[in-house]
């Protein structure tokens, strides 16, 4: 079983346990912050299950219908998750305002405190694991999940502080004020997630550093005279690269092929955790102007 799939199973399990605990304690205590956190954990659970399906689908092989694989589902998952987090933020904001206006106080603060400390510890461990998997695999789904649970970690920490302050000061309004600030923070983070998912679906190029490294590899190849029509994109765990290399017009096919293979090998070495789909076209001259007129690059 792949690391991303293990990570989604772990996040789904953690979200389920925390959701049950927070729902029970939230309604027993009446803390809007705990109730808001419970709602977020319920969303986490459904999102993590969706991500688990998305990772499984994205890892499936290309077929006659999906010639380039199904990696785009990661972009859909990130977009979906971001929109759900935004909905969660709006719910938290609305609930906090409503309870602040109606002067609803918190009961059994100690119970709320214990469940949030438990949630904080478990979420911290999950975030460390998800960040490890995200760095190892560069999966957009796991990056989204890591960001999602990072916002949970921050909100859980804030809620623990709130409950301590309410207990010792008696000023229960702190609970609602901090909940509003948490909602604003979650909304901001979620918009970044939606943006990443949208860009992935729009075939955004690989990151600037990777593209520059590809250019550097091509420029350093002695028998490559020039290059043009360099295009890159990412789809799940697959990186796509298309480029035209200008070679000597009378070069033998075998030599041209070995040069192209050498360039491909060096590009693949940039990130061995990814599957690289590289398409290199050999040109006897720079035909970039013709291609541009034909909208081919």
Short mmCIF file of C-alpha atoms in Angstrom, two decimals:
data_model
loop_
_atom_site.label_atom_id
_atom_site.label_comp_id
_atom_site.label_asym_id
_atom_site.label_seq_id
_atom_site.Cartn_x
_atom_site.Cartn_y
_atom_site.Cartn_z
CA UNK A 1 0.00 0.00 0.00
CA UNK A 2 1.38 3.42 -0.97
CA UNK A 3 2.29 6.13 1.56
CA UNK A 4 -0.44 8.55 0.36
CA UNK A 5 -3.08 5.84 0.79
CA UNK A 6 -1.84 5.00 4.30
CA UNK A 7 -1.92 8.74 5.11
CA UNK A 8 -5.56 9.11 4.01
CA UNK A 9 -6.60 6.06 6.08
CA UNK A 10 -4.83 7.54 9.12
CA UNK A 11 -6.47 10.96 8.69
CA UNK A 12 -9.93 9.41 8.18
CA UNK A 13 -9.59 7.33 11.36
CA UNK A 14 -8.35 10.28 13.43
CA UNK A 15 -11.13 12.54 12.12
CA UNK A 16 -13.79 9.93 13.02
CA UNK A 17 -12.54 9.52 16.61
CA UNK A 18 -12.23 13.29 17.18
CA UNK A 19 -15.63 14.01 15.60
CA UNK A 20 -17.43 11.61 17.97
CA UNK A 21 -15.62 12.92 21.05
CA UNK A 22 -16.15 16.61 20.18
CA UNK A 23 -19.84 16.23 19.25
CA UNK A 24 -20.62 14.60 22.60
CA UNK A 25 -18.58 17.07 24.69
CA UNK A 26 -19.61 20.08 22.60
CA UNK A 27 -23.32 19.58 23.27
CA UNK A 28 -22.74 18.64 26.92
CA UNK A 29 -20.75 21.83 27.59
CA UNK A 30 -22.39 24.26 25.15
CA UNK A 31 -19.00 25.64 24.07
CA UNK A 32 -19.38 27.11 20.61
CA UNK A 33 -15.66 26.64 20.01
CA UNK A 34 -15.89 22.90 20.75
CA UNK A 35 -19.09 22.56 18.68
CA UNK A 36 -17.40 24.41 15.81
CA UNK A 37 -14.38 22.13 16.13
CA UNK A 38 -16.72 19.10 16.11
CA UNK A 39 -18.36 20.30 12.89
CA UNK A 40 -14.90 20.74 11.39
CA UNK A 41 -13.90 17.20 12.43
CA UNK A 42 -17.04 15.76 10.82
CA UNK A 43 -16.12 17.54 7.59
CA UNK A 44 -12.54 16.30 8.02
CA UNK A 45 -13.81 12.73 8.16
CA UNK A 46 -15.81 12.98 4.93
CA UNK A 47 -13.04 14.89 3.17
CA UNK A 48 -10.41 12.35 4.22
CA UNK A 49 -12.60 9.51 2.93
CA UNK A 50 -12.98 11.37 -0.37
CA UNK A 51 -9.20 11.93 -0.45
CA UNK A 52 -8.63 8.23 0.15
CA UNK A 53 -10.73 7.45 -2.92
CA UNK A 54 -9.01 10.24 -4.89
CA UNK A 55 -5.52 8.91 -4.10
CA UNK A 56 -6.51 5.39 -5.12
CA UNK A 57 -7.97 6.62 -8.42
CA UNK A 58 -5.01 8.96 -9.15
CA UNK A 59 -2.55 6.08 -8.67
CA UNK A 60 -4.36 3.86 -11.19
CA UNK A 61 -2.65 3.27 -14.51
CA UNK A 62 -3.51 5.08 -17.73
CA UNK A 63 -5.99 3.24 -19.93
CA UNK A 64 -7.65 3.54 -23.35
CA UNK A 65 -10.09 6.13 -22.01
CA UNK A 66 -7.73 8.12 -19.78
CA UNK A 67 -4.50 8.08 -21.79
CA UNK A 68 -2.69 10.41 -19.40
CA UNK A 69 -3.92 8.76 -16.20
CA UNK A 70 -6.43 10.08 -13.67
CA UNK A 71 -4.18 12.40 -11.67
CA UNK A 72 -6.51 15.38 -12.19
CA UNK A 73 -8.79 13.95 -9.51
CA UNK A 74 -6.26 15.31 -6.99
CA UNK A 75 -7.07 18.82 -8.20
CA UNK A 76 -10.78 18.07 -7.89
CA UNK A 77 -10.20 16.73 -4.35
CA UNK A 78 -8.26 19.86 -3.32
CA UNK A 79 -10.96 22.12 -4.78
CA UNK A 80 -13.71 20.12 -3.08
CA UNK A 81 -11.88 20.10 0.25
CA UNK A 82 -11.20 23.83 0.10
CA UNK A 83 -14.87 24.62 -0.53
CA UNK A 84 -15.94 22.39 2.37
CA UNK A 85 -13.46 24.12 4.69
CA UNK A 86 -14.86 27.49 3.60
CA UNK A 87 -18.38 26.22 4.44
CA UNK A 88 -17.07 25.09 7.84
CA UNK A 89 -15.56 28.54 8.48
CA UNK A 90 -18.86 30.23 7.62
CA UNK A 91 -20.72 27.87 9.98
CA UNK A 92 -18.28 28.60 12.82
CA UNK A 93 -18.58 32.34 12.24
CA UNK A 94 -22.40 32.22 12.20
CA UNK A 95 -22.63 30.02 15.32
CA UNK A 96 -20.24 32.26 17.27
CA UNK A 97 -22.19 35.43 16.40
CA UNK A 98 -25.51 33.76 17.25
CA UNK A 99 -24.35 32.54 20.67
CA UNK A 100 -22.66 35.85 21.44
CA UNK A 101 -25.91 37.73 20.74
CA UNK A 102 -27.97 35.25 22.80
CA UNK A 103 -25.48 35.23 25.73
CA UNK A 104 -25.10 31.44 25.90
CA UNK A 105 -22.51 30.37 28.48
CA UNK A 106 -20.24 27.31 28.71
CA UNK A 107 -20.99 24.46 31.11
CA UNK A 108 -18.52 21.78 32.29
CA UNK A 109 -15.42 23.62 31.13
CA UNK A 110 -13.10 20.90 32.49
CA UNK A 111 -14.66 18.25 30.22
CA UNK A 112 -14.34 20.54 27.19
CA UNK A 113 -10.70 21.23 28.13
CA UNK A 114 -9.77 17.55 28.35
CA UNK A 115 -11.30 16.61 24.99
CA UNK A 116 -9.58 19.55 23.27
CA UNK A 117 -6.18 18.68 24.78
CA UNK A 118 -6.68 15.10 23.55
CA UNK A 119 -7.61 16.47 20.12
CA UNK A 120 -4.57 18.74 20.11
CA UNK A 121 -2.14 15.90 20.82
CA UNK A 122 -3.67 13.49 18.28
CA UNK A 123 -3.90 16.19 15.56
CA UNK A 124 -0.27 17.22 16.17
CA UNK A 125 0.89 13.66 15.55
CA UNK A 126 -1.25 13.41 12.42
CA UNK A 127 0.10 16.71 11.01
CA UNK A 128 3.70 15.53 11.49
CA UNK A 129 2.91 12.29 9.62
CA UNK A 130 1.00 14.04 6.79
CA UNK A 131 3.81 16.59 6.32
CA UNK A 132 6.31 13.71 6.09
CA UNK A 133 4.21 11.94 3.43
CA UNK A 134 3.58 15.21 1.53
CA UNK A 135 7.33 15.94 1.32
CA UNK A 136 8.10 12.36 0.38
CA UNK A 137 5.45 12.04 -2.36
CA UNK A 138 4.58 15.65 -3.30
CA UNK A 139 0.93 14.55 -3.48
CA UNK A 140 -1.50 17.49 -3.78
CA UNK A 141 -4.17 15.50 -1.91
CA UNK A 142 -1.86 14.87 1.07
CA UNK A 143 -0.64 18.47 0.98
CA UNK A 144 -4.28 19.56 1.15
CA UNK A 145 -4.94 17.18 4.04
CA UNK A 146 -1.82 18.37 5.88
CA UNK A 147 -2.88 22.01 5.49
CA UNK A 148 -6.41 21.12 6.58
CA UNK A 149 -5.24 19.43 9.79
CA UNK A 150 -2.71 22.19 10.41
CA UNK A 151 -5.61 24.66 10.59
CA UNK A 152 -7.30 22.21 12.99
CA UNK A 153 -4.15 22.11 15.10
CA UNK A 154 -4.07 25.89 15.38
CA UNK A 155 -7.79 26.15 16.12
CA UNK A 156 -7.59 23.36 18.73
CA UNK A 157 -4.68 25.12 20.43
CA UNK A 158 -6.62 28.39 20.44
CA UNK A 159 -9.68 26.65 21.93
CA UNK A 160 -7.58 25.14 24.75
CA UNK A 161 -6.28 28.63 25.59
CA UNK A 162 -9.84 30.02 25.42
CA UNK A 163 -11.19 27.39 27.82
CA UNK A 164 -8.41 28.13 30.31
CA UNK A 165 -9.12 31.87 30.10
CA UNK A 166 -12.88 31.36 30.51
CA UNK A 167 -12.33 29.11 33.53
CA UNK A 168 -10.11 31.59 35.37
CA UNK A 169 -11.73 34.87 34.27
CA UNK A 170 -15.36 33.86 33.86
CA UNK A 171 -15.53 35.95 30.69
CA UNK A 172 -17.24 33.42 28.39
CA UNK A 173 -17.35 35.97 25.51
CA UNK A 174 -13.72 35.06 24.82
CA UNK A 175 -14.99 31.72 23.49
CA UNK A 176 -17.08 33.43 20.82
CA UNK A 177 -14.50 36.07 19.89
CA UNK A 178 -11.72 33.50 19.39
CA UNK A 179 -14.14 31.31 17.40
CA UNK A 180 -14.74 34.22 15.02
CA UNK A 181 -10.97 34.73 14.61
CA UNK A 182 -10.51 30.99 13.98
CA UNK A 183 -13.25 31.10 11.33
CA UNK A 184 -11.51 34.01 9.55
CA UNK A 185 -8.15 32.17 9.65
CA UNK A 186 -9.66 28.91 8.33
CA UNK A 187 -11.41 30.83 5.53
CA UNK A 188 -8.10 32.41 4.47
CA UNK A 189 -6.25 29.07 4.43
CA UNK A 190 -9.09 27.40 2.53
CA UNK A 191 -8.99 29.98 -0.27
CA UNK A 192 -5.32 29.03 -0.87
CA UNK A 193 -6.35 25.38 -1.09
CA UNK A 194 -9.11 26.18 -3.60
CA UNK A 195 -6.58 28.17 -5.62
CA UNK A 196 -4.11 25.23 -5.72
CA UNK A 197 -6.83 22.82 -6.83
CA UNK A 198 -8.06 25.23 -9.50
CA UNK A 199 -4.54 25.80 -10.87
CA UNK A 200 -3.95 22.05 -11.02
CA UNK A 201 -7.12 21.57 -13.07
CA UNK A 202 -6.05 24.44 -15.33
CA UNK A 203 -2.75 22.66 -16.14
CA UNK A 204 -0.50 25.15 -14.36
CA UNK A 205 3.19 24.60 -15.10
CA UNK A 206 5.60 22.89 -12.71
CA UNK A 207 7.11 25.13 -10.04
CA UNK A 208 9.60 27.81 -11.13
CA UNK A 209 12.63 26.02 -9.61
CA UNK A 210 11.89 22.76 -11.45
CA UNK A 211 11.31 24.52 -14.79
CA UNK A 212 14.58 26.44 -14.40
CA UNK A 213 16.40 23.18 -13.60
CA UNK A 214 14.98 21.61 -16.79
CA UNK A 215 16.19 24.62 -18.82
CA UNK A 216 19.62 24.34 -17.20
CA UNK A 217 19.86 20.61 -18.09
CA UNK A 218 19.05 21.36 -21.75
CA UNK A 219 21.47 24.30 -21.98
CA UNK A 220 24.33 22.25 -20.55
CA UNK A 221 23.91 19.43 -23.08
CA UNK A 222 26.85 20.06 -25.50
CA UNK A 223 25.24 18.80 -28.71
CA UNK A 224 21.94 20.65 -28.20
CA UNK A 225 22.13 23.91 -30.17
CA UNK A 226 18.95 25.46 -28.81
CA UNK A 227 15.47 24.63 -27.52
CA UNK A 228 11.94 26.02 -27.72
CA UNK A 229 8.30 25.16 -27.00
CA UNK A 230 9.09 24.05 -23.45
CA UNK A 231 5.82 23.19 -21.68
CA UNK A 232 5.25 21.50 -18.33
CA UNK A 233 2.31 20.47 -16.18
CA UNK A 234 1.45 18.18 -13.29
CA UNK A 235 -1.30 15.61 -12.92
CA UNK A 236 -1.31 13.70 -9.64
CA UNK A 237 2.06 11.97 -9.18
CA UNK A 238 2.93 12.46 -12.88
CA UNK A 239 5.00 15.35 -14.25
CA UNK A 240 4.62 16.14 -17.95
CA UNK A 241 7.33 17.84 -20.03
CA UNK A 242 7.20 18.72 -23.73
CA UNK A 243 10.11 20.45 -25.49
CA UNK A 244 11.70 20.85 -28.92
CA UNK A 245 15.49 20.46 -29.13
CA UNK A 246 17.45 21.95 -32.02
CA UNK A 247 20.16 19.50 -33.15
CA UNK A 248 22.67 19.52 -36.01
CA UNK A 249 20.72 18.96 -39.29
CA UNK A 250 22.91 16.08 -40.54
CA UNK A 251 23.11 14.29 -37.17
CA UNK A 252 22.52 10.53 -37.30
CA UNK A 253 19.26 9.29 -35.78
CA UNK A 254 21.07 7.01 -33.30
CA UNK A 255 23.11 9.92 -31.90
CA UNK A 256 20.05 12.18 -31.72
CA UNK A 257 18.19 9.45 -29.85
CA UNK A 258 21.02 9.01 -27.31
CA UNK A 259 21.11 12.79 -26.67
CA UNK A 260 17.35 12.87 -26.07
CA UNK A 261 17.60 9.87 -23.71
CA UNK A 262 20.40 11.59 -21.78
CA UNK A 263 18.31 14.75 -21.33
CA UNK A 264 15.28 12.71 -20.25
CA UNK A 265 17.34 10.78 -17.71
CA UNK A 266 18.65 13.99 -16.13
CA UNK A 267 15.17 15.52 -15.97
CA UNK A 268 13.77 12.40 -14.27
CA UNK A 269 16.57 12.61 -11.68
CA UNK A 270 15.21 15.99 -10.53
CA UNK A 271 12.49 14.17 -8.56
CA UNK A 272 12.60 10.39 -8.39
CA UNK A 273 9.32 10.26 -6.42
CA UNK A 274 7.43 11.39 -9.52
CA UNK A 275 6.55 9.58 -12.72
CA UNK A 276 7.84 11.70 -15.60
CA UNK A 277 6.10 11.71 -18.98
CA UNK A 278 8.61 13.43 -21.27
CA UNK A 279 8.03 14.15 -24.94
CA UNK A 280 11.08 15.57 -26.74
CA UNK A 281 10.88 16.54 -30.40
CA UNK A 282 14.14 16.87 -32.37
CA UNK A 283 14.37 19.77 -34.83
CA UNK A 284 17.08 20.44 -37.46
CA UNK A 285 16.41 24.18 -37.03
CA UNK A 286 14.44 26.56 -34.80
CA UNK A 287 10.84 26.26 -35.96
CA UNK A 288 9.37 28.05 -32.92
CA UNK A 289 7.91 30.89 -35.02
CA UNK A 290 6.06 28.42 -37.28
CA UNK A 291 4.78 26.49 -34.27
CA UNK A 292 3.60 29.65 -32.54
CA UNK A 293 1.61 30.66 -35.63
CA UNK A 294 0.03 27.21 -35.59
CA UNK A 295 -0.61 27.54 -31.82
CA UNK A 296 1.30 24.33 -31.12
CA UNK A 297 3.50 25.82 -28.43
#
